[in-house]
Short mmCIF file of C-alpha atoms in Angstrom, two decimals:
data_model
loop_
_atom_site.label_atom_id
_atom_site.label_comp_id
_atom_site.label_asym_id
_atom_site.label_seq_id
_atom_site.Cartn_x
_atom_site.Cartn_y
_atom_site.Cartn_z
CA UNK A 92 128.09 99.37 100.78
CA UNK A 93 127.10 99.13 97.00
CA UNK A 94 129.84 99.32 94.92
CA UNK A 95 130.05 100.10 91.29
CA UNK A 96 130.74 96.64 90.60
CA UNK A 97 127.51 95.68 92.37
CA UNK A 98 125.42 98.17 90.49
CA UNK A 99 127.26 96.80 87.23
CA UNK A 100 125.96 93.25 88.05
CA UNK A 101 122.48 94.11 89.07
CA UNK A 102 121.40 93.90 85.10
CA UNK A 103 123.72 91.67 83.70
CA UNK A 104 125.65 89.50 86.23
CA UNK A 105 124.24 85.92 87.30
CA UNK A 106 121.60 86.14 89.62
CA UNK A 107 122.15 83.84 93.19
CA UNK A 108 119.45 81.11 93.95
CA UNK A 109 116.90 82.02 96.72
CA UNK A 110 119.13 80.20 99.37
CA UNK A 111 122.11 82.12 99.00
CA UNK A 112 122.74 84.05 101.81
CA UNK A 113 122.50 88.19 100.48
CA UNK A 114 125.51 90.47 101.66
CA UNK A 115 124.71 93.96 103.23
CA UNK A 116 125.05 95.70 99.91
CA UNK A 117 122.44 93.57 98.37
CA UNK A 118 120.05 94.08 101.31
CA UNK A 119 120.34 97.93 100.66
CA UNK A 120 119.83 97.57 97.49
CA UNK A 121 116.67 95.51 98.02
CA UNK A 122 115.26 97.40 100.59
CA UNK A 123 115.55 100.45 98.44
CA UNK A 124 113.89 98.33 95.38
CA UNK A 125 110.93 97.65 97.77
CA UNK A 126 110.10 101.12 98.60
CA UNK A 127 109.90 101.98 94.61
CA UNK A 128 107.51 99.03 94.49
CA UNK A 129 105.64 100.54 97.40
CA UNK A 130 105.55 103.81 95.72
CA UNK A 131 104.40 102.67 92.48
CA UNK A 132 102.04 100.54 93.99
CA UNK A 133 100.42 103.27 95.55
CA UNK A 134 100.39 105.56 92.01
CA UNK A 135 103.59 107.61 93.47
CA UNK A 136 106.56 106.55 91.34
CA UNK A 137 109.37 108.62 91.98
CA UNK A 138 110.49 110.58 89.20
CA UNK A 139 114.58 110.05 89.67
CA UNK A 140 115.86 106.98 90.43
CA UNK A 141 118.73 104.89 89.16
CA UNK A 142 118.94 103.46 85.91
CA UNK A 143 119.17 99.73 87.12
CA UNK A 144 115.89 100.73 89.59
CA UNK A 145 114.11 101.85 86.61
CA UNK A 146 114.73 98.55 84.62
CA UNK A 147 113.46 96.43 87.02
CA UNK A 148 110.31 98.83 88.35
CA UNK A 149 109.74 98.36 84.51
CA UNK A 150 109.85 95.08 84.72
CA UNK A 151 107.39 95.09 87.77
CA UNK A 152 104.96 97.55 86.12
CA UNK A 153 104.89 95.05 82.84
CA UNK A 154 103.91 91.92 85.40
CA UNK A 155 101.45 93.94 86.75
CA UNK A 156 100.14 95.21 83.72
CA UNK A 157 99.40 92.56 82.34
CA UNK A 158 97.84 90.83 85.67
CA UNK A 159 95.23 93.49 84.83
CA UNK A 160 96.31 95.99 87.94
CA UNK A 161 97.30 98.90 85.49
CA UNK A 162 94.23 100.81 85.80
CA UNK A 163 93.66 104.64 84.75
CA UNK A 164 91.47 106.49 87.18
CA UNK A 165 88.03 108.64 85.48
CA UNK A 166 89.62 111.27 86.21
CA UNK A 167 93.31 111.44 84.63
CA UNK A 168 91.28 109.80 81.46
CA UNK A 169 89.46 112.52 81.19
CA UNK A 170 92.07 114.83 81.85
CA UNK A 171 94.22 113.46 79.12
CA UNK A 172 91.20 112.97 76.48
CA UNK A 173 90.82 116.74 77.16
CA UNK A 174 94.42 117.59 76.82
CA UNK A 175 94.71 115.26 73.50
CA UNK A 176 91.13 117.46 72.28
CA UNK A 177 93.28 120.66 72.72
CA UNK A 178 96.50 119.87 71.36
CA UNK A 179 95.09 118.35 68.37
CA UNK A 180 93.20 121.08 67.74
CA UNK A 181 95.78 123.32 68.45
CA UNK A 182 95.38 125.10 71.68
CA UNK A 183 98.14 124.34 74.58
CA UNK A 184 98.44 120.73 76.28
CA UNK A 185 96.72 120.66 79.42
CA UNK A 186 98.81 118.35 81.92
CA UNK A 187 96.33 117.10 84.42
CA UNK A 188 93.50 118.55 86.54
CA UNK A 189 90.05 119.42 86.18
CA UNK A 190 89.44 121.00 82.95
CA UNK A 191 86.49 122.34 81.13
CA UNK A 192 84.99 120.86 77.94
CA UNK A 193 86.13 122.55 74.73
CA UNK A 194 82.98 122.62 73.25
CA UNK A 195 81.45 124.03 76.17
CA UNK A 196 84.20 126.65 76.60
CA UNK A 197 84.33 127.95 72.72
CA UNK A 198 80.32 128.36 73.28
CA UNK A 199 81.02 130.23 76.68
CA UNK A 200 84.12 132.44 75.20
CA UNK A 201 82.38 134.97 73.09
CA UNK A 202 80.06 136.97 75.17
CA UNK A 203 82.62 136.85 78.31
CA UNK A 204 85.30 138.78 76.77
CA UNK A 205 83.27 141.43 76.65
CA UNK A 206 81.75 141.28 79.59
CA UNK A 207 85.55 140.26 81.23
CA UNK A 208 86.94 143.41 79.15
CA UNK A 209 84.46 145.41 81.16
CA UNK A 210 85.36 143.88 84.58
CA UNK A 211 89.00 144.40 84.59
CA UNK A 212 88.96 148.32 83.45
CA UNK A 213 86.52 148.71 86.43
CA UNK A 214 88.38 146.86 88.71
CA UNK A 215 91.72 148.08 87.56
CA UNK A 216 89.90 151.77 88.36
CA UNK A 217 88.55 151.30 91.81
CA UNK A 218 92.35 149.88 92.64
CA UNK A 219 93.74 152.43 91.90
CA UNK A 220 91.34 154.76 93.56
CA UNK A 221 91.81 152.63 97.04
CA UNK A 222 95.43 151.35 96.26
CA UNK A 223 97.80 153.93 98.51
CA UNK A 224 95.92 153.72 101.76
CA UNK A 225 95.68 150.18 101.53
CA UNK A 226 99.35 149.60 101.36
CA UNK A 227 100.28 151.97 104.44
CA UNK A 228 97.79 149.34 106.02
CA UNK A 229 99.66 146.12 104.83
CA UNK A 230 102.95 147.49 105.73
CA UNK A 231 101.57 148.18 109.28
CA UNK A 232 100.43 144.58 109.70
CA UNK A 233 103.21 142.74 108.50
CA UNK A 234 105.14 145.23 111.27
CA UNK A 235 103.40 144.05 114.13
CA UNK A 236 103.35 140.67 113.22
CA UNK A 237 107.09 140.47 112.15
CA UNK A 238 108.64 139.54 115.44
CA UNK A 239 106.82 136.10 115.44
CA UNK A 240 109.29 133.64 114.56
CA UNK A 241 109.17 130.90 111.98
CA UNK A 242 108.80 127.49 113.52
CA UNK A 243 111.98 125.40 112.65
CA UNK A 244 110.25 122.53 110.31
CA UNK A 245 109.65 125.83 108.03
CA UNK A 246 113.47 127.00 107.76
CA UNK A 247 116.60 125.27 106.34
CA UNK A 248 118.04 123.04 108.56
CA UNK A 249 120.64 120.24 108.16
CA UNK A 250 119.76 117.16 107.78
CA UNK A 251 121.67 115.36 110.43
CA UNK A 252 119.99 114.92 113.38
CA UNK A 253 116.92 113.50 110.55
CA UNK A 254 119.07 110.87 109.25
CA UNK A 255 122.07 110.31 111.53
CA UNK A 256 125.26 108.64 111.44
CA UNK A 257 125.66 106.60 108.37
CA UNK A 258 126.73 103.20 108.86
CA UNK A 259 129.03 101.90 106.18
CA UNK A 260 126.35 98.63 106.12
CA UNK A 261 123.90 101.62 104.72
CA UNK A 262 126.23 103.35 103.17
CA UNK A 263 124.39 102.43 99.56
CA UNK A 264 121.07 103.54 101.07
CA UNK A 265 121.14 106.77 99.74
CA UNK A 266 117.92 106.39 98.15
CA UNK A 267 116.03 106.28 101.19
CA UNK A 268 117.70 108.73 103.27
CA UNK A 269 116.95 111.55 100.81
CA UNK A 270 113.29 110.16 100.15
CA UNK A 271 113.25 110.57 104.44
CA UNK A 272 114.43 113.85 104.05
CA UNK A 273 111.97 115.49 101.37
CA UNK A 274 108.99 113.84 103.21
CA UNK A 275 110.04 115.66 105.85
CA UNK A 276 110.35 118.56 103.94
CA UNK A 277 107.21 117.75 102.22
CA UNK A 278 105.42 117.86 106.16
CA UNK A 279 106.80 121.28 106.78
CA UNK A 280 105.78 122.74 103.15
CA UNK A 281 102.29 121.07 103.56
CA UNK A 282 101.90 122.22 106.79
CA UNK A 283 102.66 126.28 106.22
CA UNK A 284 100.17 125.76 102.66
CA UNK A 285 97.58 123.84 104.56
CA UNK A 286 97.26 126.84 107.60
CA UNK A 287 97.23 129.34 104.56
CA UNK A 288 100.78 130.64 104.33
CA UNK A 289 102.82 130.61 101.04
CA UNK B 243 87.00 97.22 81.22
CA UNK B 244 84.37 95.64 80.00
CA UNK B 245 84.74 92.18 78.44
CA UNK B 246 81.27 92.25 76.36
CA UNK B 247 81.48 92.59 72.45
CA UNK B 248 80.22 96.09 71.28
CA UNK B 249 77.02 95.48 69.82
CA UNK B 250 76.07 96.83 66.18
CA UNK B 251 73.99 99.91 67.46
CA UNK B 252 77.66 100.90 69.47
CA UNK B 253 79.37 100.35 66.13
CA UNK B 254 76.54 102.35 64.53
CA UNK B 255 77.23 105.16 67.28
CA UNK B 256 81.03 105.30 66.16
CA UNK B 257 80.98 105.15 62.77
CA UNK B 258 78.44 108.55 63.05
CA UNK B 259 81.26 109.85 65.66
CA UNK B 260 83.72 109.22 63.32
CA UNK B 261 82.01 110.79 60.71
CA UNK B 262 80.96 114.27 62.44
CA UNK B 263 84.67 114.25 63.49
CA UNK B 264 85.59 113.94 59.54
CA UNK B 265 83.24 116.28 58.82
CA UNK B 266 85.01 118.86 61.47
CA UNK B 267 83.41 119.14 64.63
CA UNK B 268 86.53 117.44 66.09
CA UNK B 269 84.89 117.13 69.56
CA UNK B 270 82.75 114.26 68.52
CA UNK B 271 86.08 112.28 68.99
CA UNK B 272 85.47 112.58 73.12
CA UNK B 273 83.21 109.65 73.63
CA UNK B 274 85.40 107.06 71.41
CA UNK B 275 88.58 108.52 72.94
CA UNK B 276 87.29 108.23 76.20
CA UNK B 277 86.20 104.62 75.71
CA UNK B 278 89.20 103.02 74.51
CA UNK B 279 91.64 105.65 76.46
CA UNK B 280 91.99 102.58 79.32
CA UNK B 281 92.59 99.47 76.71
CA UNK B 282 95.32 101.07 74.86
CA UNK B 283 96.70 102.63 78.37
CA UNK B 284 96.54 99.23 79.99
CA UNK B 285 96.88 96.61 77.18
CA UNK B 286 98.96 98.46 74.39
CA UNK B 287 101.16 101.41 75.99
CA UNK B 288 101.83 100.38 80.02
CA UNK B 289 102.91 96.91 78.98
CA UNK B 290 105.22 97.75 76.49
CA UNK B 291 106.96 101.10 78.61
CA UNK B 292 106.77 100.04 82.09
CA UNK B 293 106.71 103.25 83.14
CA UNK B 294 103.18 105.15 84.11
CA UNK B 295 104.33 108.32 83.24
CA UNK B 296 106.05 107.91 79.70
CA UNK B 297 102.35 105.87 79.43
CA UNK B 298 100.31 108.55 79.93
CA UNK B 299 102.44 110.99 77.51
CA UNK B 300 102.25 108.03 74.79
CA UNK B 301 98.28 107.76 75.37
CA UNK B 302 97.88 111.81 75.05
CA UNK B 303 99.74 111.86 71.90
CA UNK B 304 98.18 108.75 70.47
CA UNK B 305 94.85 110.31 71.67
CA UNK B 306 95.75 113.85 69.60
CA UNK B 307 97.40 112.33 66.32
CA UNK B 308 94.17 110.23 66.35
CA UNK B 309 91.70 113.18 66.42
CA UNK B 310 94.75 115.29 63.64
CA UNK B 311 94.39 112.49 61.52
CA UNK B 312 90.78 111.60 61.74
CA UNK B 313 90.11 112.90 58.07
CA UNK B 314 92.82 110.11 56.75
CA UNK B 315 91.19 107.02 58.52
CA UNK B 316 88.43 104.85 56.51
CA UNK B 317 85.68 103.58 58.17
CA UNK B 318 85.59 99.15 57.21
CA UNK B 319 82.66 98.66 59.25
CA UNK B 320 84.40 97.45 61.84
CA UNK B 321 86.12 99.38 65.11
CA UNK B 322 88.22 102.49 65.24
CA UNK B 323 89.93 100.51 68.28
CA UNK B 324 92.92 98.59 65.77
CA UNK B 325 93.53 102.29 63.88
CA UNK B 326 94.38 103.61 67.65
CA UNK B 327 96.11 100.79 68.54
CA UNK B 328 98.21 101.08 65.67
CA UNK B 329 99.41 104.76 66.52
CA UNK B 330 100.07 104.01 69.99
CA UNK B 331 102.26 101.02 69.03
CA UNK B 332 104.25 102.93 66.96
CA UNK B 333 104.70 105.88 69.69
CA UNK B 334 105.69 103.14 71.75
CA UNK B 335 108.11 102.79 69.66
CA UNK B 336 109.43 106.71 68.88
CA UNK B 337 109.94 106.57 72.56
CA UNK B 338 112.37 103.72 72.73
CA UNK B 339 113.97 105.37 69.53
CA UNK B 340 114.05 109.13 71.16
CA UNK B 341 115.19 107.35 74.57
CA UNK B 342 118.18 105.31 73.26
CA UNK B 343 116.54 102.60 75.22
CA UNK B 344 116.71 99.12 75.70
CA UNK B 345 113.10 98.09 72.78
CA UNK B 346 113.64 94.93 75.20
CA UNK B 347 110.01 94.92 76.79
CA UNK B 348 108.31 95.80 73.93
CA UNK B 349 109.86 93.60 71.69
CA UNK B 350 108.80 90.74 74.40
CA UNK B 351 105.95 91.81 73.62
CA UNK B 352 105.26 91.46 69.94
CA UNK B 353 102.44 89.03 69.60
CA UNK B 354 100.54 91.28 66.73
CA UNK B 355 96.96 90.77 67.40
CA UNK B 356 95.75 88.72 64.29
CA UNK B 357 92.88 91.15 63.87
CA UNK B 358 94.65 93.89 63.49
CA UNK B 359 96.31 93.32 60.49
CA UNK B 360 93.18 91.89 58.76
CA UNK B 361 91.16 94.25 57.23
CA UNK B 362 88.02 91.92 56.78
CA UNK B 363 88.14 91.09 60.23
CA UNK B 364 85.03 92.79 62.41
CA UNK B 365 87.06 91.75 65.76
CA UNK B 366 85.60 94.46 68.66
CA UNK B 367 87.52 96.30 70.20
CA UNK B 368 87.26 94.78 73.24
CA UNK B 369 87.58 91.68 72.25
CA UNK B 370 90.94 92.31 71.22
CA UNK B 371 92.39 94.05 74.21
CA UNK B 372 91.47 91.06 76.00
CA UNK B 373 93.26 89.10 73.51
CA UNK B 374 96.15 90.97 73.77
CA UNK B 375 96.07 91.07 77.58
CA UNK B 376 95.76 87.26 77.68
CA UNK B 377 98.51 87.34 75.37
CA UNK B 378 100.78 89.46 77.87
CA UNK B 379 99.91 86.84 80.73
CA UNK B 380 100.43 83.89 78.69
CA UNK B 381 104.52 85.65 77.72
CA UNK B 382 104.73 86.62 81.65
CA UNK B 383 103.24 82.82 82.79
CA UNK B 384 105.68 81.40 80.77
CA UNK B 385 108.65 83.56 81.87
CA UNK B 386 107.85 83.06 85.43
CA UNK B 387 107.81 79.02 84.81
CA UNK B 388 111.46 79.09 84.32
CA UNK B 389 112.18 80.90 87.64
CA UNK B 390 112.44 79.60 90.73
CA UNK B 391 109.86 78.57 92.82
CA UNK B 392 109.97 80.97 95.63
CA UNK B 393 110.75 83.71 93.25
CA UNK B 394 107.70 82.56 91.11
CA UNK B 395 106.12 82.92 94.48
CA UNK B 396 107.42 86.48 95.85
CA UNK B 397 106.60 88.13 92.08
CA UNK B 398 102.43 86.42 92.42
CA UNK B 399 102.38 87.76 95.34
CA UNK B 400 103.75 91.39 95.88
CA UNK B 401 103.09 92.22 91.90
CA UNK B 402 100.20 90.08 90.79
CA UNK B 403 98.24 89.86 93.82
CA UNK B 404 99.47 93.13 95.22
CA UNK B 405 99.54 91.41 98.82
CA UNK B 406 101.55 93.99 101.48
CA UNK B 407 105.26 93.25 102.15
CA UNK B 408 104.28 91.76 105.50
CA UNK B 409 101.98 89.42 103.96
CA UNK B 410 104.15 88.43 101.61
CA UNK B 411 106.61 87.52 104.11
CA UNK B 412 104.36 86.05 106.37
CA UNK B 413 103.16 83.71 103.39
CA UNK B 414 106.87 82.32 102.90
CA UNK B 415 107.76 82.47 106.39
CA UNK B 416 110.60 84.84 105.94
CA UNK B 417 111.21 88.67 107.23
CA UNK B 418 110.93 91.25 105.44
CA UNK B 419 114.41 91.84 104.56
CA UNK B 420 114.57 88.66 102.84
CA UNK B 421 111.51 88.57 101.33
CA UNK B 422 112.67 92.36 100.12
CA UNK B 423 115.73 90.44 98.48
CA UNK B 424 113.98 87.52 97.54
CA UNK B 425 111.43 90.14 95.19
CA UNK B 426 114.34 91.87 93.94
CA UNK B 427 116.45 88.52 93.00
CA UNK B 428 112.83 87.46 91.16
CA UNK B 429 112.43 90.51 89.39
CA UNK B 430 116.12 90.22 88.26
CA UNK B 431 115.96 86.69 87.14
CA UNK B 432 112.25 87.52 85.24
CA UNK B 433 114.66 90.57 83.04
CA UNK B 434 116.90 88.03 82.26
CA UNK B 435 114.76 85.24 80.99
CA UNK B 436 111.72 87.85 79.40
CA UNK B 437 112.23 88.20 75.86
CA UNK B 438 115.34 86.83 75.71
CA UNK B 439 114.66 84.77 72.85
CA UNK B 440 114.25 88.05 70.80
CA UNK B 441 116.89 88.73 68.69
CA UNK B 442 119.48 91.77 70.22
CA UNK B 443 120.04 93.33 67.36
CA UNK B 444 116.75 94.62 66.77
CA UNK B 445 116.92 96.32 70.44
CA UNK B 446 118.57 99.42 69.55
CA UNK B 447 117.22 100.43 66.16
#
């Protein structure tokens, strides 16, 4: 089990030659390590980790850096040129995503607010006009559908029979249990967005 | 990125970007931001944060104070590319400062591009990011020297050649348990030794 000691040494304490034999807490430790480096090799570093993790993922990130294997994709260049354009200028920071040229949207903006203006007082209208029938409908349908029963990867649910007894020898894995249990999570989230649920 | 010298019509092309952008249509900036967006991400920013995230915050704000203080910058006839640089550098820096953060890996790597400083100079642009990412190899080569062997080995490997864990372990003839421990022992030992002959008191400033 990783003590505090242990993480205390990780930064600053002496580090043992290749041969030395590595105690269970170390193994953890390194195991853990190795799926960050797996992660960030594959452009999904976790965003919480500990503070010793982060110094050496750092570390890793500058060696690979400046091996040349730091590359930004087209697209998040773009995305962040575009976000840079619009903060500068004054408008809010886009994050990421596909976003449309400034230029081209300033040019486009005029003659669509009209024409938008227009759209949403007819729209608005005809809603109203249809709006009460339509909701004695919904209310119907989610009625006959209501008995069907969520399947259990959907619902909260402990985590135990996921993970399992903890052995004291993994006791300092903690890392990696909950990154097992939000990618199972993750599969039962993706799965209800991907069939069209919310 | 490319490696070839930008040629005088490219120069030609920026200093008329740079221009229009000084003369207000601020959107001429796109095609200079966009061309040096990856050296400064990969050469200036990454290597100095070692984190991809905090990078690509740096490289947006570099981007915008760029294109805010476009009217202030003086064409020299020679690249835009040492005027970015220069901002990102010192975000770098803000960061470590806002962060209360160990300025360890950036001070590691202060080997100011001669160019840069030298107004005379007509050094391309990318010209000197590959400077300055020989630069980085030549402090990480040298760091790496002093380790062991097998941990020089298990850092070429997993974070230089990007080989899988397996083949990594394969490659030393290990499991991949220990060559898990053996990467993690390497990347301690390369903290230790990388920058350490920079002075500590100028970490936490």
């Amino acid at each position: 089990m990783a003590t505090k000691r242990d993480d205390d040494d990780i930064l600053t304490g002496s580090v043992p030659s290749p041969e030395d034999e590595a105690t269970p807490a170390e193994r953890a430790h390194a195991k853990t390590f190795a799926d960050l480096v797996d992660k960030t090799l594959a452009g999904r570093t976790p965003p919480a980790m500990s503070a010793d993790d982060r110094a050496l993922l750092e570390v890793a990130t500058v060696i690979r850096a400046a091996a040349g294997n730091a590359e930004l994709a087209t697209a998040k260049r773009d995305a962040l040129v575009e976000s840079a354009l619009r903060q500068a200028i004054g408008g809010k920071a886009v994050k990421s995503g596909a976003v449309t040229p400034i230029a081209k949207a300033r040019a486009r903006r005029a003659p669509w607010i009209i024409a938008g203006a227009s759209m949403v007082v007819a729209a608005a209208a005809i809603l109203l006009w249809f709006a009460a029938p339509r909701r004695v409908h919904v209310v119907d349908h989610v009625i006959d559908h209501a008995p069907a029963a969520l399947q259990d990867n959907w619902k909260s649910r402990p985590a135990d029979p996921l993970i399992g007894p903890i052995s004291r020898d993994h006791a300092g894995d903690a890392s990696a249990r909950l990154d097992t249990i939000f990618a199972d999570r993750l599969d039962g989230y993706r799965e209800l967005r991907m069939r069209g649920g919310h | 990125m490319a490696s070839e010298p930008a040629t005088a019509v490219e120069l030609e092309e920026e200093q008329r970007l740079v221009e229009e952008a000084q003369a207000g249509n601020l959107d001429s900036m796109r095609p200079i931001l966009e061309r040096y967006a990856q050296p400064l991400y990969g050469t200036v920013i990454l290597p100095r944060l070692g984190d991809a995230a905090s990078a690509e915050e740096v490289l947006r704000d570099t981007l915008a104070t760029a294109v805010e203080k476009i009217g202030r910058f003086t064409w020299q006839g020679k690249s835009i590319y040492p005027w970015l640089r220069q901002i990102a550098i010192n975000k770098v820096f803000d960061v470590h400062r806002q962060a209360k953060r160990s300025r360890r890996l950036a001070d590691a790597l202060v080997h100011e591009v001669p160019a840069e400083t030298d107004p005379d100079s007509h050094a391309d642009a990318q010209l000197m990011a590959d400077q300055e990412r020989r630069a980085h190899r030549i402090k990480i080569d040298e760091t790496l020297d002093v380790l062991a062997e097998r941990y020089r080995l298990a850092i070429e490997l997993r974070l230089v050649q990007e080989l899988p864990r397996e083949d990594c372990a394969k490659r030393l003839n290990v499991t991949i348990g220990t060559f898990d421990v053996l990467l993690f022992r390497a990347v301690r030992a390369f903290r230790k030794h990388f920058g350490s002959d920079v002075p500590e008191e100028t970490h936490g400033d």
